[in-house]
């Protein structure tokens, strides 16, 4: 049965991949993975306090474990996917994520939460990495930009829906039911992956060996990406703080977790702002240059995080979320352009991998900062501290980068597109 379905999917019209069933199956799988992450992460501080009897510093540490695990999983999953097949590794990753959510729900202990979070980071990152690679393998080179741009909306849809689902279920039955529902979402992801047609990959004719110049190439790649990487780490520190502690922060000033005007709805405002701003600002890095576009993004992030830190109600928090959404809109494309302009063909993939790892570092760092600052002060200071990090990142950007002409940059980096653009 599955083979006949896959044959029909594989023979879908090749004229435009975004009009085929396989594309939308990949889109759904990505959205489900994003929902699982954005539903399970904000509930961890509540789970730690109510079930484990811990505080915010423990919550931040547990949240950060997934980011550390994902940094390890992404390159390994890609390497194994090339050798063993995308379906095998993606299914294994999703199955690992299912097991992680079940451990959270059924083993309410510190070691269970720690192991579950590590397993989720490994599994979810592996599955999402292979799903992205699957899309790239299926799309013709001329269609990849459009396909990745539309595909990227799945990330923000998942981010918008997950916290709402989590808050509603937690209000009704408690955090452990949230993890059971997340396990169900991952099971649906497994079913979607099983329906995908097998991608056609070039045969591997020889083993990959590290050239003698590998160390020099790696050092050159690091030198090319460290500045945009540091900026990315600071920015994604804000996203990690939001996802882990925004509901807790707004709950402390009397904003309900769920409901139309609840704290979880702020994530929806943020996601819609990113999507809307990207439709308007997509060409900004090409028009004014990536350095200037990134600088404007950091200013918006600083204002947004400060507004969130000082917010006392839903409306002010939503205003901060809009500013952050607008800030994130051109940031990743701008930083990617800065990261890739000094890379060469021999180290481009390595450099992009290094650059991507900075976002995971920032995501985990935001959770850790939130946990430990809240433990000694309050959540307002956590947001203000991360806002200050954006100012530091702006200084790093101004001191250590230069701008090329927008026209030259557009020609050189046309192949580099933000997966969440």
Coordinates of C-alpha atoms in Angstrom, one line a residue:
X1 CA 0.0 0.0 0.0
X2 CA 2.7 2.5 1.0
X3 CA 4.7 1.7 -2.1
X4 CA 1.8 2.5 -4.4
X5 CA 1.1 5.8 -2.6
X6 CA 4.8 6.7 -2.8
X7 CA 4.8 6.0 -6.6
X8 CA 1.9 8.3 -7.1
X9 CA 3.5 11.0 -5.1
X10 CA 6.8 10.7 -6.9
X11 CA 5.1 11.1 -10.3
X12 CA 3.4 14.4 -9.2
X13 CA 3.9 17.3 -11.6
X14 CA 7.5 18.4 -11.7
X15 CA 6.7 21.8 -13.2
X16 CA 6.4 23.5 -9.8
X17 CA 7.4 21.5 -6.7
X18 CA 5.3 23.7 -4.5
X19 CA 2.2 22.4 -6.2
X20 CA 3.0 18.8 -5.5
X21 CA 1.7 16.5 -2.7
X22 CA 5.3 15.6 -1.5
X23 CA 6.1 19.3 -0.9
X24 CA 3.1 19.8 1.3
X25 CA 3.8 16.5 3.2
X26 CA 7.3 17.9 3.9
X27 CA 5.7 21.2 4.9
X28 CA 3.3 19.4 7.3
X29 CA 6.1 17.3 8.8
X30 CA 8.1 20.5 9.5
X31 CA 5.1 22.3 11.0
X32 CA 4.4 19.3 13.3
X33 CA 8.1 19.3 14.4
X34 CA 7.9 23.0 15.1
X35 CA 4.7 22.6 17.0
X36 CA 6.1 19.8 19.2
X37 CA 9.1 22.0 20.1
X38 CA 7.1 25.2 20.7
X39 CA 4.4 23.3 22.7
X40 CA 6.8 21.3 24.9
X41 CA 9.4 24.0 25.6
X42 CA 7.3 26.7 27.3
X43 CA 5.7 24.1 29.6
X44 CA 9.0 23.0 31.0
X45 CA 9.2 25.7 33.7
X46 CA 5.7 24.8 34.9
X47 CA 6.6 21.1 34.8
X48 CA 9.8 21.6 36.7
X49 CA 8.1 23.7 39.4
X50 CA 4.9 21.6 39.9
X51 CA 6.2 18.1 39.2
X52 CA 10.0 18.2 40.0
X53 CA 9.9 20.9 42.7
X54 CA 12.7 22.8 41.0
X55 CA 13.3 26.5 40.2
X56 CA 14.0 28.6 37.1
X57 CA 17.7 27.8 37.0
X58 CA 16.8 24.1 36.7
X59 CA 14.2 24.9 34.0
X60 CA 16.7 26.9 32.0
X61 CA 19.3 24.1 32.2
X62 CA 16.8 21.4 31.1
X63 CA 15.6 23.6 28.2
X64 CA 19.2 24.2 27.1
X65 CA 20.0 20.5 26.9
X66 CA 18.0 20.2 23.7
X67 CA 20.0 23.0 22.0
X68 CA 23.3 21.3 22.9
X69 CA 22.0 18.0 21.6
X70 CA 20.8 19.5 18.4
X71 CA 24.2 20.9 17.7
X72 CA 25.6 17.4 17.8
X73 CA 22.7 15.8 15.9
X74 CA 22.5 18.0 12.9
X75 CA 25.9 17.2 11.2
X76 CA 25.8 13.6 12.3
X77 CA 22.2 13.2 10.9
X78 CA 23.2 14.7 7.6
X79 CA 26.2 12.4 7.3
X80 CA 24.2 9.3 8.2
X81 CA 21.4 10.3 5.9
X82 CA 23.8 10.4 3.0
X83 CA 24.9 6.9 3.8
X84 CA 21.8 5.1 5.2
X85 CA 19.0 7.0 3.4
X86 CA 16.9 10.0 4.4
X87 CA 13.8 8.0 5.4
X88 CA 15.7 5.7 7.8
X89 CA 17.4 8.5 9.7
X90 CA 14.3 10.8 9.7
X91 CA 12.1 8.0 11.0
X92 CA 14.7 7.2 13.7
X93 CA 14.8 10.8 14.7
X94 CA 11.0 11.2 15.0
X95 CA 10.8 7.9 16.9
X96 CA 13.4 9.2 19.3
X97 CA 11.3 12.3 19.8
X98 CA 8.2 10.2 20.5
X99 CA 10.2 8.3 23.1
X100 CA 11.4 11.6 24.6
X101 CA 7.9 13.0 25.1
X102 CA 6.7 9.7 26.6
X103 CA 9.6 9.8 29.1
X104 CA 8.7 13.3 30.1
X105 CA 5.0 12.2 30.6
X106 CA 5.6 8.9 32.3
X107 CA 8.8 9.3 34.2
X108 CA 8.3 12.5 36.3
X109 CA 11.9 12.7 37.7
X110 CA 14.9 14.9 37.1
X111 CA 16.8 12.2 35.3
X112 CA 13.8 11.4 33.2
X113 CA 13.4 15.1 32.2
X114 CA 17.1 15.4 31.4
X115 CA 17.3 12.3 29.3
X116 CA 14.0 13.2 27.6
X117 CA 15.2 16.6 26.7
X118 CA 18.5 15.3 25.3
X119 CA 16.6 12.7 23.3
X120 CA 14.2 15.2 22.0
X121 CA 17.0 17.5 20.9
X122 CA 18.8 14.7 19.1
X123 CA 15.6 13.2 17.5
X124 CA 13.8 16.4 16.5
X125 CA 17.0 18.0 15.1
X126 CA 17.8 14.9 13.1
X127 CA 14.4 14.5 11.6
X128 CA 14.1 18.2 10.7
X129 CA 17.6 18.2 9.2
X130 CA 16.7 15.3 6.9
X131 CA 13.3 16.7 6.0
X132 CA 15.0 19.9 4.8
X133 CA 17.6 17.8 2.9
X134 CA 14.7 15.8 1.4
X135 CA 13.1 18.9 0.1
X136 CA 16.4 20.1 -1.5
X137 CA 16.9 16.7 -3.1
X138 CA 13.4 16.7 -4.6
X139 CA 13.4 20.3 -5.9
X140 CA 15.1 21.3 -9.1
X141 CA 17.9 23.8 -8.6
X142 CA 15.9 26.6 -10.2
X143 CA 13.0 25.9 -7.8
X144 CA 14.8 25.6 -4.5
X145 CA 14.7 29.3 -3.6
X146 CA 10.9 29.5 -3.9
X147 CA 10.4 26.0 -2.3
X148 CA 12.6 26.9 0.7
X149 CA 10.9 30.3 1.1
X150 CA 7.4 28.7 1.3
X151 CA 8.7 25.8 3.3
X152 CA 10.1 28.2 5.9
X153 CA 6.6 29.4 6.8
X154 CA 6.0 26.0 8.4
X155 CA 8.5 26.9 11.1
X156 CA 6.5 30.0 12.1
X157 CA 3.2 28.3 11.8
X158 CA 4.4 25.7 14.3
X159 CA 5.8 28.4 16.6
X160 CA 2.4 30.2 16.5
X161 CA 0.2 27.1 17.2
X162 CA 2.4 25.2 19.7
X163 CA 2.3 27.5 22.7
X164 CA -1.5 28.0 22.3
X165 CA -2.0 24.2 22.3
X166 CA 0.3 23.7 25.2
X167 CA -1.3 26.4 27.4
X168 CA -4.9 25.2 26.7
X169 CA -4.0 21.5 27.5
X170 CA -2.0 22.5 30.6
X171 CA -4.9 24.5 32.0
X172 CA -7.3 21.6 31.4
X173 CA -5.2 18.6 32.6
X174 CA -1.7 19.5 33.4
X175 CA 1.8 19.5 31.9
X176 CA 2.2 15.7 31.5
X177 CA -0.8 15.6 29.2
X178 CA 1.0 18.2 27.0
X179 CA 3.9 15.8 26.6
X180 CA 1.5 13.0 25.7
X181 CA -0.1 15.2 23.0
X182 CA 3.4 16.1 21.7
X183 CA 4.2 12.4 21.4
X184 CA 1.1 12.1 19.3
X185 CA 2.2 14.9 17.1
X186 CA 5.5 13.1 16.5
X187 CA 3.7 9.9 15.7
X188 CA 1.8 11.8 13.0
X189 CA 5.1 13.1 11.8
X190 CA 6.3 9.5 11.4
X191 CA 3.2 8.6 9.3
X192 CA 3.9 11.7 7.1
X193 CA 7.5 10.7 6.6
X194 CA 6.5 7.2 5.6
X195 CA 4.3 8.7 2.8
X196 CA 7.1 10.6 1.2
X197 CA 8.7 9.3 -2.0
X198 CA 12.3 8.2 -1.9
X199 CA 14.5 11.1 -3.1
X200 CA 16.9 10.4 -6.0
X201 CA 20.4 10.9 -4.7
X202 CA 23.7 10.6 -6.6
X203 CA 25.5 7.4 -5.9
X204 CA 28.4 7.5 -3.4
X205 CA 31.4 6.1 -5.3
X206 CA 34.1 6.7 -2.8
X207 CA 34.6 7.5 0.9
X208 CA 35.0 11.0 2.0
X209 CA 38.4 11.8 3.4
X210 CA 39.7 14.9 5.1
X211 CA 42.3 16.7 3.0
X212 CA 45.6 17.7 4.5
X213 CA 44.5 21.3 4.3
X214 CA 41.3 20.5 6.4
X215 CA 42.5 22.4 9.5
X216 CA 43.4 25.5 7.5
X217 CA 40.1 25.3 5.6
X218 CA 38.2 25.0 8.9
X219 CA 40.1 27.9 10.4
X220 CA 39.4 30.0 7.3
X221 CA 35.7 29.1 7.5
X222 CA 35.6 30.1 11.2
X223 CA 37.3 33.4 10.5
X224 CA 34.7 34.1 7.8
X225 CA 31.6 33.4 10.0
X226 CA 32.5 34.2 13.5
X227 CA 31.3 37.8 13.4
X228 CA 27.8 37.1 11.9
X229 CA 27.8 34.0 14.1
X230 CA 28.2 36.0 17.3
X231 CA 25.5 38.4 16.2
X232 CA 23.2 35.4 15.5
X233 CA 24.0 33.9 18.9
X234 CA 22.9 37.1 20.6
X235 CA 19.7 37.3 18.5
X236 CA 18.7 33.7 19.0
X237 CA 19.4 34.1 22.7
X238 CA 16.3 36.3 22.6
X239 CA 14.2 33.6 20.9
X240 CA 15.4 31.0 23.4
X241 CA 14.5 33.3 26.3
X242 CA 11.0 34.0 24.8
X243 CA 10.2 30.4 24.1
X244 CA 11.3 29.2 27.5
X245 CA 10.1 32.0 29.8
X246 CA 7.7 34.4 28.1
X247 CA 4.6 32.7 29.5
X248 CA 6.2 32.6 33.0
X249 CA 7.2 36.2 32.7
X250 CA 3.8 37.5 31.7
X251 CA 2.1 35.2 34.2
X252 CA 4.1 37.0 36.9
X253 CA 2.3 40.3 36.0
X254 CA -1.1 38.8 35.8
X255 CA -1.5 37.8 32.1
X256 CA -3.3 34.4 31.8
X257 CA -1.3 31.7 30.0
X258 CA -4.1 30.7 27.6
X259 CA -7.0 32.5 25.8
X260 CA -7.3 35.0 23.0
X261 CA -5.5 37.7 25.1
X262 CA -3.3 35.2 26.9
X263 CA 0.5 35.0 27.0
X264 CA 0.6 32.1 24.5
X265 CA -1.1 34.3 21.9
X266 CA 1.9 36.6 22.0
X267 CA 3.8 33.9 20.1
X268 CA 1.1 34.0 17.4
X269 CA 1.6 37.8 17.1
X270 CA 5.3 37.2 16.8
X271 CA 5.0 34.6 14.1
X272 CA 2.5 36.6 12.1
X273 CA 4.8 39.6 12.4
X274 CA 7.8 37.7 11.0
X275 CA 5.8 36.4 8.1
X276 CA 4.3 39.7 7.3
X277 CA 7.5 41.6 7.6
X278 CA 9.3 39.1 5.4
X279 CA 6.8 39.7 2.6
X280 CA 7.6 43.4 2.8
X281 CA 11.3 43.4 3.7
X282 CA 12.5 40.5 1.6
X283 CA 14.7 42.6 -0.6
X284 CA 16.1 44.9 2.2
X285 CA 19.5 43.3 2.5
X286 CA 20.0 43.6 -1.2
X287 CA 18.9 47.2 -1.3
X288 CA 20.8 48.6 1.6
X289 CA 23.4 46.0 2.3
X290 CA 23.5 43.1 4.8
X291 CA 25.5 45.0 7.4
X292 CA 23.0 47.9 7.5
X293 CA 20.0 45.5 7.4
X294 CA 21.4 43.5 10.3
X295 CA 22.1 46.6 12.3
X296 CA 18.4 47.8 11.8
X297 CA 17.3 44.3 12.9
X298 CA 19.4 44.5 16.1
X299 CA 17.9 47.9 16.9
X300 CA 14.4 46.4 16.5
X301 CA 15.3 43.4 18.6
X302 CA 16.7 45.6 21.4
X303 CA 13.5 47.7 21.4
X304 CA 11.3 44.6 21.3
X305 CA 13.0 42.7 24.1
X306 CA 13.0 45.8 26.3
X307 CA 9.3 46.2 25.6
X308 CA 8.7 42.6 26.6
X309 CA 10.7 43.0 29.7
X310 CA 8.7 46.0 30.8
X311 CA 5.3 44.7 29.6
X312 CA 2.5 44.6 32.2
X313 CA -0.3 43.4 29.9
X314 CA -1.0 41.5 26.6
X315 CA -1.1 44.6 24.4
X316 CA 2.3 46.0 25.4
X317 CA 3.8 42.5 25.1
X318 CA 2.3 42.1 21.7
X319 CA 3.9 45.4 20.7
X320 CA 7.2 44.0 21.8
X321 CA 6.6 40.8 19.8
X322 CA 5.9 42.8 16.7
X323 CA 9.2 44.6 17.0
X324 CA 11.0 41.4 17.5
X325 CA 9.2 39.8 14.5
X326 CA 10.2 42.7 12.3
X327 CA 13.7 42.5 13.6
X328 CA 14.1 38.8 12.9
X329 CA 12.6 39.2 9.4
X330 CA 15.7 40.4 7.5
X331 CA 18.3 39.3 10.1
X332 CA 19.0 35.7 9.0
X333 CA 19.3 36.5 5.3
X334 CA 21.6 39.4 6.2
X335 CA 23.8 37.4 8.5
X336 CA 23.9 34.5 6.0
X337 CA 25.1 37.0 3.3
X338 CA 27.8 38.3 5.6
X339 CA 28.8 34.7 6.6
X340 CA 29.1 33.4 3.0
X341 CA 30.8 36.3 1.2
X342 CA 34.3 35.3 2.4
X343 CA 33.7 31.5 2.0
X344 CA 35.0 29.5 -0.9
X345 CA 33.5 26.5 -2.6
X346 CA 35.9 24.1 -0.7
X347 CA 34.7 25.3 2.7
X348 CA 31.2 26.8 2.1
X349 CA 29.2 23.9 3.6
X350 CA 31.6 23.7 6.6
X351 CA 31.3 27.5 7.1
X352 CA 27.5 27.4 6.9
X353 CA 27.4 24.5 9.4
X354 CA 29.6 26.5 11.8
X355 CA 27.3 29.6 11.3
X356 CA 24.2 27.5 12.0
X357 CA 25.7 26.2 15.2
X358 CA 25.9 29.7 16.6
X359 CA 22.1 29.9 16.5
X360 CA 21.8 26.8 18.6
X361 CA 24.4 28.2 21.0
X362 CA 22.2 31.4 21.3
X363 CA 19.0 29.4 21.7
X364 CA 20.4 27.4 24.6
X365 CA 22.1 30.4 26.1
X366 CA 18.8 32.3 26.2
X367 CA 17.2 29.5 28.2
X368 CA 20.2 29.4 30.6
X369 CA 20.2 33.2 31.1
X370 CA 16.5 33.2 31.7
X371 CA 16.7 30.4 34.3
X372 CA 19.6 31.8 36.3
X373 CA 18.7 35.5 36.1
X374 CA 15.1 34.8 37.2
X375 CA 16.5 32.7 40.1
X376 CA 18.4 35.7 41.5
X377 CA 16.3 38.6 40.3
X378 CA 13.1 38.5 38.2
X379 CA 12.1 37.8 34.6
X380 CA 12.2 41.5 33.7
X381 CA 15.9 41.7 34.2
X382 CA 16.4 38.6 32.0
X383 CA 14.8 40.3 29.1
X384 CA 16.6 43.5 29.7
X385 CA 19.9 41.6 29.9
X386 CA 19.3 39.9 26.6
X387 CA 18.3 43.2 25.1
X388 CA 21.6 44.6 26.2
X389 CA 23.3 41.7 24.4
X390 CA 21.8 43.0 21.1
X391 CA 23.6 46.3 21.7
X392 CA 26.9 44.4 22.2
X393 CA 26.2 42.4 19.0
X394 CA 25.6 45.7 17.2
X395 CA 29.0 47.0 18.4
X396 CA 30.6 43.8 17.2
X397 CA 28.9 44.1 13.8
X398 CA 30.0 47.7 13.4
X399 CA 33.6 47.2 14.4
X400 CA 34.4 43.9 12.7
X401 CA 32.5 44.0 9.4
X402 CA 32.4 46.1 6.3
X403 CA 29.8 46.5 3.6
X404 CA 30.1 45.6 -0.1
X405 CA 27.9 47.0 -2.7
X406 CA 24.4 45.5 -2.6
X407 CA 24.6 44.6 -6.3
X408 CA 27.8 42.7 -5.9
X409 CA 26.5 40.9 -2.9
X410 CA 23.3 39.9 -4.6
X411 CA 25.2 38.4 -7.4
X412 CA 27.6 36.5 -5.2
X413 CA 25.1 35.1 -2.8
X414 CA 22.1 34.4 -5.0
X415 CA 22.3 30.7 -4.2
X416 CA 22.2 31.3 -0.4
X417 CA 18.6 31.5 0.8
X418 CA 17.2 31.5 4.4
X419 CA 15.3 28.2 5.0
X420 CA 12.9 30.2 7.0
X421 CA 12.6 33.1 4.6

